[in-house]
Amino acid sequence: MSHMKRASLALVLASTTTVGLLTTVTATPSVAAPAVSPAPECVEYYQSWRYTDVVNNCGDTVAVTVAYTNGQDAPCRVIAPRAWATFAGCGTDGNYVTALRTCEPALVTGSGA
């Protein structure tokens, strides 16, 4: 096989692979993030460099997550009235809590005690 035919074959294979990948990416349905709203004012947090404690001072059970300045993931946790849950803290790199948000209980990864 000549050098020109090998180059053409490689180009055809690369093009076919690219088209296949693009078809796969565009055919995959996107999953929308669940809508969240601010946690009730009776849910409060206390932040340190190591932990963020979230306390539910409400009369009802709430499902909350913590939003951080660096966008790190935080689990959704269900917290009973007068109970608390512990999340990651700010760390040593200046990451801080920006908000407490409600979350879907179906996405719960743990519970407060």
Short mmCIF file of C-alpha atoms in Angstrom, two decimals:
data_model
loop_
_atom_site.label_atom_id
_atom_site.label_comp_id
_atom_site.label_asym_id
_atom_site.label_seq_id
_atom_site.Cartn_x
_atom_site.Cartn_y
_atom_site.Cartn_z
CA MET A 1 0.00 0.00 0.00
CA SER A 2 1.43 3.39 -0.93
CA HIS A 3 2.05 6.21 1.52
CA MET A 4 -0.77 8.27 -0.06
CA LYS A 5 -3.31 5.43 0.31
CA ARG A 6 -2.31 4.93 3.97
CA ALA A 7 -2.77 8.63 4.67
CA SER A 8 -6.18 8.62 2.96
CA LEU A 9 -7.27 5.53 4.90
CA ALA A 10 -6.20 7.15 8.18
CA LEU A 11 -8.12 10.31 7.30
CA VAL A 12 -11.27 8.32 6.47
CA LEU A 13 -11.03 6.38 9.75
CA ALA A 14 -10.50 9.56 11.77
CA SER A 15 -13.45 11.26 10.07
CA THR A 16 -15.72 8.26 10.63
CA THR A 17 -14.72 8.09 14.31
CA THR A 18 -15.37 11.82 14.75
CA VAL A 19 -18.82 11.58 13.14
CA GLY A 20 -19.65 8.59 15.35
CA LEU A 21 -18.60 10.41 18.50
CA LEU A 22 -20.54 13.55 17.56
CA THR A 23 -23.63 11.46 16.84
CA THR A 24 -23.31 9.79 20.24
CA VAL A 25 -22.87 13.12 22.05
CA THR A 26 -25.82 14.78 20.32
CA ALA A 27 -28.06 11.72 20.76
CA THR A 28 -27.47 11.57 24.52
CA PRO A 29 -30.29 13.34 26.38
CA SER A 30 -29.16 16.01 28.79
CA VAL A 31 -30.21 15.82 32.41
CA ALA A 32 -31.42 19.10 33.82
CA ALA A 33 -30.29 19.99 37.33
CA PRO A 34 -33.15 19.96 39.83
CA ALA A 35 -34.51 23.37 40.69
CA VAL A 36 -33.38 24.58 44.10
CA SER A 37 -34.35 27.55 46.21
CA PRO A 38 -32.82 29.21 49.23
CA ALA A 39 -33.21 27.26 52.47
CA PRO A 40 -35.64 28.73 55.01
CA GLU A 41 -34.18 31.42 57.27
CA CYS A 42 -34.60 29.12 60.28
CA VAL A 43 -31.86 26.87 58.80
CA GLU A 44 -28.47 28.31 59.80
CA TYR A 45 -24.84 27.38 59.31
CA TYR A 46 -21.67 27.75 61.33
CA GLN A 47 -18.51 27.53 59.27
CA SER A 48 -14.93 26.75 60.20
CA TRP A 49 -11.97 25.87 58.03
CA ARG A 50 -12.66 22.16 58.54
CA TYR A 51 -16.45 21.80 58.86
CA THR A 52 -19.70 23.57 58.11
CA ASP A 53 -22.41 22.64 60.59
CA VAL A 54 -25.98 23.23 59.41
CA VAL A 55 -28.67 23.48 62.09
CA ASN A 56 -32.39 23.12 61.42
CA ASN A 57 -34.16 25.51 63.80
CA CYS A 58 -37.43 25.08 61.86
CA GLY A 59 -40.50 23.16 63.01
CA ASP A 60 -40.38 20.96 59.88
CA THR A 61 -37.81 18.59 58.41
CA VAL A 62 -35.77 20.16 55.60
CA ALA A 63 -33.54 18.84 52.82
CA VAL A 64 -30.56 21.15 52.28
CA THR A 65 -27.21 21.40 50.57
CA VAL A 66 -24.41 23.95 50.89
CA ALA A 67 -23.16 26.18 48.05
CA TYR A 68 -19.48 27.16 48.15
CA THR A 69 -17.49 29.89 46.40
CA ASN A 70 -15.47 27.34 44.44
CA GLY A 71 -18.53 25.34 43.32
CA GLN A 72 -17.51 22.15 45.16
CA ASP A 73 -20.13 19.43 45.43
CA ALA A 74 -22.03 19.10 48.69
CA PRO A 75 -24.44 16.28 49.44
CA CYS A 76 -28.16 16.78 49.91
CA ARG A 77 -29.07 15.97 53.50
CA VAL A 78 -32.40 15.71 55.27
CA ILE A 79 -32.29 17.39 58.67
CA ALA A 80 -35.03 16.89 61.27
CA PRO A 81 -36.23 19.81 63.42
CA ARG A 82 -33.61 20.89 66.00
CA ALA A 83 -31.03 18.52 64.46
CA TRP A 84 -27.82 19.31 62.57
CA ALA A 85 -25.66 17.92 59.75
CA THR A 86 -21.97 18.41 59.05
CA PHE A 87 -20.61 19.36 55.63
CA ALA A 88 -17.09 20.11 54.42
CA GLY A 89 -15.59 23.36 55.68
CA CYS A 90 -13.89 26.16 53.81
CA GLY A 91 -10.43 24.59 53.80
CA THR A 92 -7.20 26.52 53.75
CA ASP A 93 -7.65 27.99 50.26
CA GLY A 94 -10.29 30.62 51.07
CA ASN A 95 -13.36 28.63 49.99
CA TYR A 96 -16.49 29.89 51.77
CA VAL A 97 -20.17 29.06 52.06
CA THR A 98 -22.25 31.32 49.83
CA ALA A 99 -25.73 29.90 50.52
CA LEU A 100 -27.84 27.11 51.91
CA ARG A 101 -30.20 25.64 49.30
CA THR A 102 -33.07 23.22 49.38
CA CYS A 103 -32.54 19.98 47.46
CA GLU A 104 -34.49 16.95 46.30
CA PRO A 105 -34.78 14.27 49.01
CA ALA A 106 -34.35 11.62 46.29
CA LEU A 107 -30.74 12.83 46.02
CA VAL A 108 -30.03 12.44 49.74
CA THR A 109 -26.65 10.94 50.61
CA GLY A 110 -26.81 11.01 54.40
CA SER A 111 -28.66 12.42 57.37
CA GLY A 112 -27.91 14.71 60.24
CA ALA A 113 -28.01 13.64 63.85
#
